[in-house]
Amino acid sequence: MKDPIQKAMKDTYKAGIFSDMKKLETLEKAQRKQGTFLPLSLTMLTTCCVMLLLFFLVQASPNMTEISSYNDRVSMEQAYMERWGAFSNVVMSEFDEQARVQYLATSDWALQQALLEQEEGRVLTQLLEHMAFIVGNPSIQVEFPEVATFEQLTVQAPVLVEKLEKAYGVWNILKLGEKRLPNMEVFYMDFWRIIGNLILYSAIVYFLYSLWRKKRNPVFAVFQGIVVLVMLYSFVRPPVIQVVTSKEELLEQSLASYKEFMGEWTDVSAAKIVDIEKFGEQLAVLVDVGDNIYIFSNFIYVKERRGYLQERTIWGRDDILTARSSAVYEGDAVGNIFALPANHNIGRIEIENDTAKESVFLNIPSNKTGIHYLATPVSMQGEDVDFTFHYYDKQGNLLNEEEMLN
């Protein structure tokens, strides 16, 4: 169907009413009238893109949080070589089950934080992640060079990481507080979701503008503006999922769950974090509230949100706090995380399969407050299988509930 404006113009031209100059002026005005939407739509789209670009560029200041216990490079290098030695022993033992369990029970979190402060730290931190993954998945065939000094390991690390990433994938290393993004939903959208939203919103704006052109109603124009603002708000609104990216936020969320149950009047002014450990993608946090009360929280790393999401929080007085772990070790197997209070006298923890009577144990290095992980091997897993925890003192004596704590 022909444009009625053009048809009316042609009919008028045939009647000879307009001069040639007048015809050209009228035609140019009609073309400008019909093409009004194109520059407007381009302007709106460009404005949205510029706003998004500014949102990405204007980032909040990083909230750097130092939680490492390795204060000097010498102790950091020594700790890394001890970890490498433990890994080498596991490999040389042909992945002995108990050696693997003991290796996985130790978290690399504090060492990773210390390494990230060093020039070559990120590569060495990635190597630590690969080492834990390989120990947790004994079916993987690996060949590692013999390394005697930290300097040799520093030279070998980039080559090893590159080889392992090609074989098993790239590891995402997150330093707590290293990358803190503004509290806007757009920062947690993937690229295609942003493009899809822009296309959808542009189509809606075009539809609304077409209606406004026909009615020229100021009230409808205000309604259109509100609709556009609501659509833009979907980009800048706070994320639905709240993750933590700093030590302060870990403490805040742990205490929030505790106070929600106990009541807002509960005094937590003396609360402090006494231990943070990382097992796989899971971060375990132990908080001392005072008066021998401890809070134990689990946080799961959410890659899309670049932070940790609170999974579970428990607490108790003079209790051994335990939680089922979702750390990805040994394929689909899981384990348990134990948070021990300051006055415990436990020297060993044992998990026994009640059906097959198989067991795996973990030696506790000291009686201080801390978090420990005990992996459950795949061979002990099964449907409808129950496990029993046994606790022993330093002399190997089985403890009952009354004897577990001094």
Tab-separated table of C-alpha atoms in Angstrom, residues 4-185:
chain	number	residue	atom	x	y	z
A	4	PRO	CA	-1.175	8.403	1.564
A	5	ILE	CA	0.952	11.544	1.984
A	6	GLN	CA	2.988	10.780	-1.117
A	7	LYS	CA	-0.173	9.932	-3.068
A	8	ALA	CA	-1.819	13.249	-2.121
A	9	MET	CA	1.331	15.129	-3.128
A	10	LYS	CA	1.470	13.423	-6.533
A	11	ASP	CA	-2.176	14.189	-7.181
A	12	THR	CA	-1.573	17.845	-6.312
A	13	TYR	CA	1.513	17.994	-8.549
A	14	LYS	CA	-0.497	16.618	-11.488
A	15	ALA	CA	-3.085	19.359	-10.989
A	16	GLY	CA	-0.308	21.937	-11.429
A	17	ILE	CA	-1.101	23.826	-8.249
A	18	PHE	CA	2.526	23.919	-6.949
A	19	SER	CA	5.592	25.204	-8.706
A	20	ASP	CA	8.610	22.949	-9.148
A	21	MET	CA	10.477	24.759	-6.348
A	22	LYS	CA	7.496	24.420	-4.022
A	23	LYS	CA	7.248	20.729	-4.878
A	24	LEU	CA	10.876	20.158	-3.847
A	25	GLU	CA	10.461	22.059	-0.571
A	26	THR	CA	7.298	20.159	0.292
A	27	LEU	CA	8.950	16.827	-0.519
A	28	GLU	CA	11.966	17.627	1.703
A	29	LYS	CA	9.679	18.580	4.599
A	30	ALA	CA	7.717	15.327	4.234
A	31	GLN	CA	10.920	13.263	4.167
A	32	ARG	CA	12.203	15.038	7.278
A	33	LYS	CA	8.856	14.436	8.945
A	34	GLN	CA	8.890	10.713	8.134
A	35	GLY	CA	12.527	10.274	9.183
A	36	THR	CA	12.132	11.920	12.586
A	37	PHE	CA	12.227	8.612	14.486
A	38	LEU	CA	15.582	7.436	13.105
A	39	PRO	CA	17.804	10.096	14.735
A	40	LEU	CA	15.704	9.934	17.900
A	41	SER	CA	16.090	6.159	18.204
A	42	LEU	CA	19.817	6.364	17.476
A	43	THR	CA	20.189	9.062	20.115
A	44	MET	CA	18.353	7.003	22.737
A	45	LEU	CA	20.327	3.844	21.916
A	46	THR	CA	23.630	5.728	22.015
A	47	THR	CA	22.680	7.305	25.342
A	48	CYS	CA	21.918	3.872	26.835
A	49	CYS	CA	25.229	2.469	25.587
A	50	VAL	CA	27.154	5.444	27.007
A	51	MET	CA	25.393	5.027	30.365
A	52	LEU	CA	26.304	1.348	30.470
A	53	LEU	CA	29.896	2.151	29.545
A	54	LEU	CA	30.091	4.717	32.329
A	55	PHE	CA	28.661	2.210	34.810
A	56	PHE	CA	31.399	-0.255	33.880
A	57	LEU	CA	34.149	2.347	34.094
A	58	VAL	CA	33.075	3.987	37.348
A	59	GLN	CA	33.876	1.236	39.833
A	60	ALA	CA	33.969	1.437	43.588
A	61	SER	CA	37.328	1.490	45.306
A	62	PRO	CA	38.649	-2.013	46.027
A	63	ASN	CA	38.083	-3.102	49.584
A	64	MET	CA	41.397	-4.812	50.196
A	65	THR	CA	41.341	-7.141	53.149
A	66	GLU	CA	44.510	-8.800	54.383
A	67	ILE	CA	43.781	-12.094	56.106
A	68	SER	CA	47.098	-13.810	55.489
A	69	SER	CA	49.219	-15.116	58.322
A	70	TYR	CA	52.332	-15.084	56.149
A	71	ASN	CA	53.766	-11.666	56.888
A	72	ASP	CA	57.129	-12.011	55.165
A	73	ARG	CA	58.337	-13.559	51.956
A	74	VAL	CA	60.654	-16.024	53.675
A	75	SER	CA	57.872	-17.697	55.644
A	76	MET	CA	55.640	-17.646	52.553
A	77	GLU	CA	58.272	-19.413	50.451
A	78	GLN	CA	58.851	-21.981	53.198
A	79	ALA	CA	55.100	-22.632	53.517
A	80	TYR	CA	54.777	-23.084	49.755
A	81	MET	CA	57.651	-25.547	49.582
A	82	GLU	CA	56.157	-27.518	52.475
A	83	ARG	CA	52.899	-27.680	50.541
A	84	TRP	CA	54.720	-28.743	47.389
A	85	GLY	CA	56.530	-31.430	49.390
A	86	ALA	CA	53.225	-32.746	50.735
A	87	PHE	CA	51.834	-32.826	47.190
A	88	SER	CA	54.917	-34.672	45.911
A	89	ASN	CA	54.515	-37.259	48.683
A	90	VAL	CA	50.914	-37.891	47.604
A	91	VAL	CA	51.987	-38.368	43.990
A	92	MET	CA	54.924	-40.634	44.960
A	93	SER	CA	52.613	-42.744	47.133
A	94	GLU	CA	50.519	-43.331	44.007
A	95	PHE	CA	47.686	-41.343	45.547
A	96	ASP	CA	47.375	-43.297	48.757
A	97	GLU	CA	43.883	-42.710	50.111
A	98	GLN	CA	44.867	-41.555	53.579
A	99	ALA	CA	47.643	-39.313	52.214
A	100	ARG	CA	45.112	-37.669	49.920
A	101	VAL	CA	42.619	-37.173	52.751
A	102	GLN	CA	45.277	-35.510	54.912
A	103	TYR	CA	46.379	-33.241	52.041
A	104	LEU	CA	42.837	-32.080	51.265
A	105	ALA	CA	42.182	-31.390	54.952
A	106	THR	CA	44.600	-28.455	54.799
A	107	SER	CA	43.348	-25.250	53.218
A	108	ASP	CA	45.587	-23.115	50.978
A	109	TRP	CA	43.548	-19.972	51.628
A	110	ALA	CA	46.021	-18.013	53.769
A	111	LEU	CA	48.940	-19.009	51.550
A	112	GLN	CA	47.009	-17.963	48.448
A	113	GLN	CA	46.362	-14.525	49.928
A	114	ALA	CA	50.063	-14.084	50.699
A	115	LEU	CA	51.044	-15.201	47.197
A	116	LEU	CA	48.718	-12.746	45.496
A	117	GLU	CA	50.723	-9.907	47.046
A	118	GLN	CA	53.834	-11.116	45.218
A	119	GLU	CA	54.785	-10.348	41.617
A	120	GLU	CA	54.569	-13.990	40.496
A	121	GLY	CA	51.854	-14.808	42.996
A	122	ARG	CA	48.845	-15.378	40.731
A	123	VAL	CA	50.555	-18.162	38.765
A	124	LEU	CA	51.689	-19.877	41.959
A	125	THR	CA	48.191	-19.538	43.391
A	126	GLN	CA	46.710	-21.150	40.289
A	127	LEU	CA	49.205	-23.988	40.669
A	128	LEU	CA	47.982	-24.546	44.243
A	129	GLU	CA	44.406	-24.827	42.953
A	130	HIS	CA	45.478	-27.380	40.353
A	131	MET	CA	47.363	-29.379	42.974
A	132	ALA	CA	44.259	-29.646	45.184
A	133	PHE	CA	42.121	-30.641	42.178
A	134	ILE	CA	44.559	-33.355	41.125
A	135	VAL	CA	44.820	-34.802	44.641
A	136	GLY	CA	41.026	-34.811	44.890
A	137	ASN	CA	40.686	-36.638	41.568
A	138	PRO	CA	43.209	-39.493	41.634
A	139	SER	CA	42.193	-40.857	38.233
A	140	ILE	CA	44.059	-37.989	36.570
A	141	GLN	CA	47.476	-38.907	35.205
A	142	VAL	CA	50.091	-36.217	35.803
A	143	GLU	CA	53.849	-35.842	35.568
A	144	PHE	CA	55.545	-33.197	37.685
A	145	PRO	CA	59.263	-32.295	37.674
A	146	GLU	CA	61.457	-32.646	40.718
A	147	VAL	CA	61.860	-29.255	42.365
A	148	ALA	CA	64.287	-28.544	45.203
A	149	THR	CA	64.002	-24.772	45.697
A	150	PHE	CA	61.326	-22.105	45.551
A	151	GLU	CA	63.215	-20.336	42.746
A	152	GLN	CA	63.075	-23.497	40.612
A	153	LEU	CA	59.370	-23.838	41.312
A	154	THR	CA	58.785	-20.207	40.317
A	155	VAL	CA	60.423	-20.891	36.951
A	156	GLN	CA	58.481	-24.140	36.407
A	157	ALA	CA	55.082	-22.804	37.574
A	158	PRO	CA	53.998	-20.935	34.378
A	159	VAL	CA	54.764	-23.977	32.225
A	160	LEU	CA	52.930	-26.322	34.579
A	161	VAL	CA	49.877	-24.047	34.852
A	162	GLU	CA	49.649	-23.659	31.071
A	163	LYS	CA	49.820	-27.418	30.580
A	164	LEU	CA	47.236	-28.123	33.286
A	165	GLU	CA	44.845	-25.439	32.031
A	166	LYS	CA	44.874	-27.016	28.573
A	167	ALA	CA	44.105	-30.386	30.116
A	168	TYR	CA	41.591	-29.488	32.845
A	169	GLY	CA	40.491	-25.883	32.301
A	170	VAL	CA	41.263	-22.446	33.684
A	171	TRP	CA	40.966	-21.875	37.418
A	172	ASN	CA	39.371	-18.712	38.733
A	173	ILE	CA	41.354	-17.323	41.646
A	174	LEU	CA	39.472	-14.866	43.826
A	175	LYS	CA	41.205	-12.788	46.445
A	176	LEU	CA	38.715	-11.626	49.029
A	177	GLY	CA	38.038	-7.962	48.272
A	178	GLU	CA	40.255	-7.908	45.179
A	179	LYS	CA	37.534	-7.011	42.658
A	180	ARG	CA	34.642	-5.162	44.171
A	181	LEU	CA	32.053	-4.124	41.589
A	182	PRO	CA	29.391	-1.422	41.986
A	183	ASN	CA	26.129	-2.661	43.421
A	184	MET	CA	24.288	-2.721	40.075
A	185	GLU	CA	22.627	-5.584	38.224
